[in-house]
XYZ file of C-alpha atoms in Angstrom:
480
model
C 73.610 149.458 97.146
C 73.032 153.061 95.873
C 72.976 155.944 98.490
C 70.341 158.316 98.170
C 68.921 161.490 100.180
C 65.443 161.360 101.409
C 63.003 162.658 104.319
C 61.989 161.455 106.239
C 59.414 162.714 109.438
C 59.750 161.143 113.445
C 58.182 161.570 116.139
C 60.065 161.661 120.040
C 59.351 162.406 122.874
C 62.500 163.446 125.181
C 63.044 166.043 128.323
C 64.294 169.369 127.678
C 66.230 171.252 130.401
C 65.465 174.760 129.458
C 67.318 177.624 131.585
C 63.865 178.483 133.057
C 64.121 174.352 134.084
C 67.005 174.611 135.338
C 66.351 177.428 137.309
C 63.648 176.184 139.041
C 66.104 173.107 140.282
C 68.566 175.367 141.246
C 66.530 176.862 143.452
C 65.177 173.807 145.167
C 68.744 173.592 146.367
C 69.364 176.353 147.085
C 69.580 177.570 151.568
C 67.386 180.237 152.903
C 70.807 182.672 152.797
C 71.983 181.777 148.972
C 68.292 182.023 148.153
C 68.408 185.456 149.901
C 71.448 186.111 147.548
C 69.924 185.011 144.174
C 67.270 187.241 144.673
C 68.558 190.315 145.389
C 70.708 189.560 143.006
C 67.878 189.638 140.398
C 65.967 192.292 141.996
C 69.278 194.343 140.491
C 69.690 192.544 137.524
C 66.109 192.583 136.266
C 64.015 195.773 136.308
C 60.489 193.599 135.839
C 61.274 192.742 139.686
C 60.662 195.083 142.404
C 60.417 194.118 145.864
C 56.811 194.446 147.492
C 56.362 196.269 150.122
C 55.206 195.304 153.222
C 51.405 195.498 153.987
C 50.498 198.695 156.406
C 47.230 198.290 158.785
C 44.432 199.097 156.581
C 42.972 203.357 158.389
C 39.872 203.945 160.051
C 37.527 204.807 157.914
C 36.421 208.792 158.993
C 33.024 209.787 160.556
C 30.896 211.319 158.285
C 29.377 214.869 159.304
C 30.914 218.293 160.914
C 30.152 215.994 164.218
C 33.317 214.099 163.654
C 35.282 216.921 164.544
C 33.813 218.411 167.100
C 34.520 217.067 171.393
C 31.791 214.500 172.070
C 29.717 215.910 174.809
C 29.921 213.160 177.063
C 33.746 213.670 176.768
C 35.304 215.981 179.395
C 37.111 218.821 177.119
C 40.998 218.492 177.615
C 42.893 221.569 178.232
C 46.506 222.536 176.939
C 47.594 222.910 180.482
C 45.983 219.812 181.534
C 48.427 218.082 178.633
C 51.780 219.735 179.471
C 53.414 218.870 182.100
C 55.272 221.602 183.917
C 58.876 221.434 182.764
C 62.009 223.741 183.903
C 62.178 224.826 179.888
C 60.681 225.544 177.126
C 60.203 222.479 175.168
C 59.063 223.632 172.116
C 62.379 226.262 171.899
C 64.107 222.805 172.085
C 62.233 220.888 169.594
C 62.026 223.965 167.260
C 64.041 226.740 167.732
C 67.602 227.452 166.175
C 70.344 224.699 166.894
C 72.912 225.045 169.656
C 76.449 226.791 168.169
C 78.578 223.602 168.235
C 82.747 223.129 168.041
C 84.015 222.091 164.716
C 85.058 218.779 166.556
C 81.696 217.973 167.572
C 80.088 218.843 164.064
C 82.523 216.414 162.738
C 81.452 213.554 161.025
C 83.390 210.117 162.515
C 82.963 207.217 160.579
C 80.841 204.448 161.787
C 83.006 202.170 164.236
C 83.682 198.405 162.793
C 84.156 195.638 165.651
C 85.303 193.241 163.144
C 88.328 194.883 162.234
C 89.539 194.476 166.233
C 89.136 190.743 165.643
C 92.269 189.063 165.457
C 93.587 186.605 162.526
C 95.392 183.587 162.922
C 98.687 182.837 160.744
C 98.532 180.694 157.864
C 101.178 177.594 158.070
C 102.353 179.239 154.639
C 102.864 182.846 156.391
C 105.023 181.223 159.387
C 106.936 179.015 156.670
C 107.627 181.841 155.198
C 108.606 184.258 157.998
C 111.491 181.254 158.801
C 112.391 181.601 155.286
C 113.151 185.355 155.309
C 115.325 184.954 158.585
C 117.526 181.762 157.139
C 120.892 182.883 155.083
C 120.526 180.306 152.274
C 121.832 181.093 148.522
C 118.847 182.701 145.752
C 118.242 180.081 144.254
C 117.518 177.573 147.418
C 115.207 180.120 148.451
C 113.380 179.889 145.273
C 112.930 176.244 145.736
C 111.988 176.431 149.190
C 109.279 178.950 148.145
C 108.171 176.534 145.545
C 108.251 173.844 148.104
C 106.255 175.473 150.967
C 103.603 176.725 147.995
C 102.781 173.142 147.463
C 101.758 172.068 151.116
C 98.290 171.145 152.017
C 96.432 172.602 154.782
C 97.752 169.076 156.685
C 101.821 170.276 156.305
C 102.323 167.863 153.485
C 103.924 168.193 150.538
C 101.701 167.131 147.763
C 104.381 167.312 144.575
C 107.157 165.370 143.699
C 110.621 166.980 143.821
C 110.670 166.747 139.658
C 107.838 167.766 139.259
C 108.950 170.859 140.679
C 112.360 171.222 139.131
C 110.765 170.535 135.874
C 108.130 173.722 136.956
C 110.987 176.128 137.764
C 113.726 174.826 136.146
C 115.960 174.738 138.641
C 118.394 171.885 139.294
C 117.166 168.816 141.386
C 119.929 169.079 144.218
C 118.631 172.809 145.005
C 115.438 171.688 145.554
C 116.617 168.410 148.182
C 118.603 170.601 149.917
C 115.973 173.074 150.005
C 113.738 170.394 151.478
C 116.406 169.745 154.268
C 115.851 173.237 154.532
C 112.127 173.574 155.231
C 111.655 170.514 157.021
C 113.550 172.140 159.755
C 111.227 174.373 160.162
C 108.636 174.893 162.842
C 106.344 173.001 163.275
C 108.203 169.416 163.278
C 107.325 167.068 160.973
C 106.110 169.412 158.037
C 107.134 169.388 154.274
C 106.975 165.389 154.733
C 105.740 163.460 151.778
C 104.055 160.913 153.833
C 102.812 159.779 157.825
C 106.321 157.544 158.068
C 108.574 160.592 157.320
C 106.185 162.919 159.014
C 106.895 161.060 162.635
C 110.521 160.165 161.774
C 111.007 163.707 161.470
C 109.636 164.748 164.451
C 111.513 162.145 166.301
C 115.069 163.211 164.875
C 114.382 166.805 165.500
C 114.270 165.889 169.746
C 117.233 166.236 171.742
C 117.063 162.446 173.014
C 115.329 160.505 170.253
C 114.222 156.875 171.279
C 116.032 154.796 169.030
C 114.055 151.941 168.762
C 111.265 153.706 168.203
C 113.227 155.009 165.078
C 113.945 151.538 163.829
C 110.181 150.380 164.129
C 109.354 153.108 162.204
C 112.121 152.893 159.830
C 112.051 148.615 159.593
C 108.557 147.963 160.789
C 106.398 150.607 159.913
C 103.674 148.724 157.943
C 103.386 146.229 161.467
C 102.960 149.264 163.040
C 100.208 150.609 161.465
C 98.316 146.991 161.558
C 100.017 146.981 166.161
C 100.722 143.807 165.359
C 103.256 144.578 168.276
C 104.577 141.336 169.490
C 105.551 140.460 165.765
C 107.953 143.405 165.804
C 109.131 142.627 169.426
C 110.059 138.838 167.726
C 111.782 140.585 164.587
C 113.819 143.064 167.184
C 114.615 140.718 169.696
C 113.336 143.120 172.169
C 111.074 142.769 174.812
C 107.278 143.215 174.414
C 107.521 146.145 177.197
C 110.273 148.284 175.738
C 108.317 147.659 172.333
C 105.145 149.214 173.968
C 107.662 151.994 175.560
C 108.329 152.733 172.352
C 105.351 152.883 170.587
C 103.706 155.164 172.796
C 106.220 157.759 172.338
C 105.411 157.611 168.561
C 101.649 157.815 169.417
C 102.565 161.098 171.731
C 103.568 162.383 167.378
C 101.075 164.764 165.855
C 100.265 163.241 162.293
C 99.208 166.602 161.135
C 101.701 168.882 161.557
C 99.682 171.882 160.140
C 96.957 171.501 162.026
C 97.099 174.323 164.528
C 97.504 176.718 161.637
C 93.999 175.464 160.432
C 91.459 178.029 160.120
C 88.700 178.015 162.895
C 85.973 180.330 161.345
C 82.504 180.185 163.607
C 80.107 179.249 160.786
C 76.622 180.063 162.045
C 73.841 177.539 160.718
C 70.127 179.351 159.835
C 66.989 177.126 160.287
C 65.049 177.499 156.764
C 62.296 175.634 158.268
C 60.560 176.016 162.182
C 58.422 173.002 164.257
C 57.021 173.966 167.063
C 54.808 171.798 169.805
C 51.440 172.862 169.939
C 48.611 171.343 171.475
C 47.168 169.847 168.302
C 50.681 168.501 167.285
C 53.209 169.877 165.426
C 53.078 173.376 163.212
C 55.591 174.047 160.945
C 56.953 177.327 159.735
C 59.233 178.396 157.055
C 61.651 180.622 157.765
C 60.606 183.940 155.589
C 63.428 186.323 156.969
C 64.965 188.414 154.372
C 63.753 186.926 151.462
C 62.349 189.223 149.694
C 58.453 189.551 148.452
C 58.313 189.740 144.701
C 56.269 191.160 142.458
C 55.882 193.064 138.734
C 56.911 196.679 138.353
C 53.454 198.133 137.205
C 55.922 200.860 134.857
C 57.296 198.078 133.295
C 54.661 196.510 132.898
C 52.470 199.276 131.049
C 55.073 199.544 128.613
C 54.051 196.490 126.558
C 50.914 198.215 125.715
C 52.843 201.188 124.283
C 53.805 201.703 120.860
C 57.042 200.783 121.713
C 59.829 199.663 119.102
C 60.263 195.771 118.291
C 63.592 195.576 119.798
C 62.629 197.287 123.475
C 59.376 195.425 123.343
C 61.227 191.624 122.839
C 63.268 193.109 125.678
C 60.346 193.556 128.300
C 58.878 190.810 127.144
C 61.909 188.269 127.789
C 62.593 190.142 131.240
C 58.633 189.795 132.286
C 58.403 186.186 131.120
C 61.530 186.150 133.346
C 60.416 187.319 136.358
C 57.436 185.529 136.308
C 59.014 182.191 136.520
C 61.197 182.790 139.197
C 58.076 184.221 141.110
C 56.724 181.024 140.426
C 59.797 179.023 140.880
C 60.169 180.555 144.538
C 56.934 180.121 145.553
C 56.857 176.360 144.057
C 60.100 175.793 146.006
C 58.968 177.245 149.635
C 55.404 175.057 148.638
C 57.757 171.841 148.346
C 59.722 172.395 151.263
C 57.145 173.136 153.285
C 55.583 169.468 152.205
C 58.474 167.660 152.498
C 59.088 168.640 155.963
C 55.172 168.253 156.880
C 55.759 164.418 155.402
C 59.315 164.140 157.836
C 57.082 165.128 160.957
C 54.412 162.786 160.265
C 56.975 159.993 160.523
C 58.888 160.657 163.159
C 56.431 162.400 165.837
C 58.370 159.953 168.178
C 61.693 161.761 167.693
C 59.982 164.949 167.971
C 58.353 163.420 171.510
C 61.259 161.102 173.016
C 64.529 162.307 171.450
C 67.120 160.180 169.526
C 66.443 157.034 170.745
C 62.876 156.201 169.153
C 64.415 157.993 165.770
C 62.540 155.940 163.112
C 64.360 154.885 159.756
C 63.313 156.963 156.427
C 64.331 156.440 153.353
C 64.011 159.451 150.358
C 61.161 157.071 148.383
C 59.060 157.057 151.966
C 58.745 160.707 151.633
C 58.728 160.812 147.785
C 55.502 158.935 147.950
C 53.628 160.296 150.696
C 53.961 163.306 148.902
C 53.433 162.385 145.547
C 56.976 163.156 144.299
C 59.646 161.693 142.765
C 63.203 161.132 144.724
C 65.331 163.358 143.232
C 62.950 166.301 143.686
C 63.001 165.738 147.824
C 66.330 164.841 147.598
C 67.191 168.372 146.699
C 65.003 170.350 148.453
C 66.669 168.465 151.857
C 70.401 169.601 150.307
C 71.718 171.937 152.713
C 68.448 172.934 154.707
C 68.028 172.522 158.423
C 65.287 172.541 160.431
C 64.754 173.805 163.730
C 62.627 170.885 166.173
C 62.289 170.838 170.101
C 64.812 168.122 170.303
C 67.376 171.105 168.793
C 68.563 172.000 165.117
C 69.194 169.393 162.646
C 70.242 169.101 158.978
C 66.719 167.383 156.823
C 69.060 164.582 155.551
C 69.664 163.580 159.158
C 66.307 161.836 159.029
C 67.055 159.765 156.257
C 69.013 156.434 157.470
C 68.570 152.702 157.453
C 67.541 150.802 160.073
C 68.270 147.370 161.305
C 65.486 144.855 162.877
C 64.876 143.950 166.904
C 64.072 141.019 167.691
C 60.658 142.045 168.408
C 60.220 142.631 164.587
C 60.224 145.998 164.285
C 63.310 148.822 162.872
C 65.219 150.528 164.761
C 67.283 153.433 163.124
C 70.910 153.383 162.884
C 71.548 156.340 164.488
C 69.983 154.908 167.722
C 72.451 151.661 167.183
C 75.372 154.206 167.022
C 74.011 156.285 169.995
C 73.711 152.786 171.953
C 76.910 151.960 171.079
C 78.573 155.007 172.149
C 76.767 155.119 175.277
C 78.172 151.031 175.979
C 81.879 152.619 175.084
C 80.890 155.398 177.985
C 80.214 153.131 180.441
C 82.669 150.729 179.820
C 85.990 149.830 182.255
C 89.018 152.168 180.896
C 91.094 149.681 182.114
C 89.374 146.998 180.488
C 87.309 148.435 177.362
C 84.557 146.540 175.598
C 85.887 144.567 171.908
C 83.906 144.813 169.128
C 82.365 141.768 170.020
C 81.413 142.081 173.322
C 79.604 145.621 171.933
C 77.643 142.835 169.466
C 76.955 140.647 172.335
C 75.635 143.793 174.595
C 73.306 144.588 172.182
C 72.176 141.050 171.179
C 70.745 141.480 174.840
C 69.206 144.607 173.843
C 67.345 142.298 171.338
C 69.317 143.643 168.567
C 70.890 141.571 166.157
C 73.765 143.115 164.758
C 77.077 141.626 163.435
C 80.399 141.954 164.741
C 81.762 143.586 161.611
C 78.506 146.522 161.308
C 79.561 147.096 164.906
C 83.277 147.806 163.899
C 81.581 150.196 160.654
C 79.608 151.967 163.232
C 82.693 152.688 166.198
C 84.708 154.505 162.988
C 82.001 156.541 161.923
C 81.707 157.672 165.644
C 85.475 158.169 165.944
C 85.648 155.461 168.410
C 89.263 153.825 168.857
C 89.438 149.795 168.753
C 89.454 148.615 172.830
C 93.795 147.729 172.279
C 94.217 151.677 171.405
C 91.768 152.805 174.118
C 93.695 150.565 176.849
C 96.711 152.210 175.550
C 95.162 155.561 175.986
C 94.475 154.813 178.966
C 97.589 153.339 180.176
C 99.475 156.660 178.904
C 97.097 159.544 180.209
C 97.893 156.759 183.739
């Protein structure tokens, strides 16, 4: 078969992201605050933008004729002395005259007094590692490794490389780093610079002045039975009794798992509403949250140079930064237009949350929306990403109203969020001494005339941080 060059002509069709493109789906995902930060970020960066400012009360027209400034005669004429009240000084010497001779300490400027800086910082688990380090007498080369060591802990106090892995890094000899290991996990706080949850608590254990020692051979022997409290099995493979095996699990629950956790950072992060829905007597209005984002619009300079004999280069250049600023004009005001729909389309279907509260919250899925609105999925999927909205039953994220539902036996959905508030309102209510199983939860809400299995019931408790009914008793029995 010969090979041979030839042309040939096709036609396609396929989607092209172009930057302007992708711009505009940026921005859909974008908060109120990072869209506040894009921007002013452009109004720098692009000298097409300017921000517009705000619109001033439109004045009076004036009266026409020498008649507009003269007293109308109805008017009683008002006299200086009527209009100054009688003070013990001059007024106008104050407002007017020369300034009073000051000190040289009261014309100084002080700088501008920052509350911040008075607010105080916690220690990082790394800093306090490190502060034990500098007061231990260990050899150079062990405090190398223990460096290296307490540079690989997570934010949890566990050490997330392998001792090679580390000698290999530094090149220093395997039995420095073990023994710096020893080293560090003597530090405060027990338990940290463990490489998993079994040395974690048999570190903490050893490091008490009267360890239990049974609970250091279930940990040691037994620790996968453990995990599953299949208790009685490990009271049969001690020989113990079932009581002294319960003693001694619930000094290992008494353990912190984390050890770094009080060295976590607790920043306050505050949460801006980017949209508003306020009751009014014809329903619901909505309002998006405008604050600080600046108005755009074209720098008339600019502008006025494309219509100047202007050079090809500079002229490509205005060109490229108006075409620029045009479609992020357009791309901001196509975003707060989408929002604003998507959240008129989440109101219309649950007007029962907005009435009752959580219980009558009514299951929405991102295609319900999608098509009341007349857009596709994706595109109300990201304008929901990380906006919140601000409703009189209190401030909620936009994806919180998307869920699935499960049917009543009357036929209808009921969202899963309600199931999970029911069931954590059962758990509430329940005996401590006795708490409800799984499937007495199922059976409780069968009655309900919901019809739920045993297993969705068990998904539902972990998402809501609920303990199984065996570890509440034992809570229970301990805080007794």
């Amino acid at each position: 078969m010969a090979m041979e060059a030839r042309l040939t002509l096709r036609q396609t069709q396929r989607l092209v992201m172009t930057p302007m493109l992708q711009q505009a789906i940026q921005l859909l995902q974008l908060s109120t605050l990072e869209l506040q930060e894009l921007l002013q970020k452009e109004l720098t960066e692009n000298p097409m933008l300017e921000e517009s400012p705000e619109e001033a009360p439109p004045p009076e027209p004036p009266a026409e004729g020498p008649a507009a400034e003269a007293t109308p005669p109805d008017a009683p004429a008002v006299t200086e002395a009527a209009e100054a009240p009688d003070l013990p000084f001059d007024l106008t010497e104050i407002m007017f005259g020369p300034p009073d001779e000051r000190s040289l300490v009261q014309q100084e400027q002080h700088e501008e007094t920052r509350f911040e800086n008075f607010v105080g910082t916690t220690t990082s688990l790394a800093d306090h590692l490190y502060e034990q380090l500098r007061l231990s007498v260990v050899e150079l080369d062990v405090q190398a490794a223990a460096e290296e060591i307490i540079g690989n802990l997570d934010e949890d106090g566990y050490l997330r490389a392998t001792l090679e892995e580390m000698a290999e890094k530094t090149s220093l000899p395997g039995a420095v780093f073990e023994k710096a290991l020893i080293l560090v996990q003597s530090f405060d706080p027990p338990g940290v610079a463990a490489r998993d949850l079994r040395e974690c608590l048999l570190i903490q254990l050893r490091q008490q002045a009267e360890p239990d020692p049974l609970a250091i051979e279930i940990l040691e022997e037994h620790f996968e039975a453990f995990q599953r409290c299949k208790y009685a099995e490990i009271a049969r493979a001690l020989r113990r009794d079932p009581d002294r095996v319960q003693e001694a699990v619930e000094e290992i629950a008494g353990l912190e798992p984390k050890p770094g956790r009080r060295f976590a950072p607790a920043d306050t992060r505050y949460v801006v509403p980017d949209v508003h829905v306020h009751k009014t007597e014809d329903g619901y209005a909505i309002v998006l949250n405008d604050d600080g984002i600046p108005r755009l619009r074209i720098n008339p300079y600019y502008r006025s140079m494309l219509g100047r004999g202007q050079g090809d280069e500079a002229r490509r250049y205005v060109e490229d930064r108006l075409r620029s600023a045009i479609w992020l004009i357009k791309s901001v005001h196509q975003r707060q237009r989408t929002l604003y729909r998507v959240t008129e389309s989440i109101v219309k279907f649950q007007k029962e949350f907005l009435a009752h509260g959580l219980p009558v919250l009514r299951p929405l899925s991102l295609r319900d929306v999608a098509e009341d609105i007349g857009m596709h999925e994706s595109t109300v999927s990201r304008v929901t990403t990380n906006k919140y909205v601000q409703t009189p039953q209190g401030l909620f994220e936009l994806k919180f109203f998307f869920h699935s539902g499960i049917a009543t036996g009357r036929g209808d959905m009921v969202s899963s969020i309600s199931v999970k508030k029911m069931i954590r309102d059962l758990v509430a209510q329940e005996n401590a001494q006795k708490p409800l199983s799984d499937q007495e939860i199922t059976r409780a809400l069968k009655q309900s005339g919901l019809s739920i299995a045993r297993r969705t019931v068990a998904k539902y408790r972990e998402e809501l941080g609920i303990l199984p009914s065996h570890q509440r008793r034992l809570a229970t029995r301990k805080r007794a």
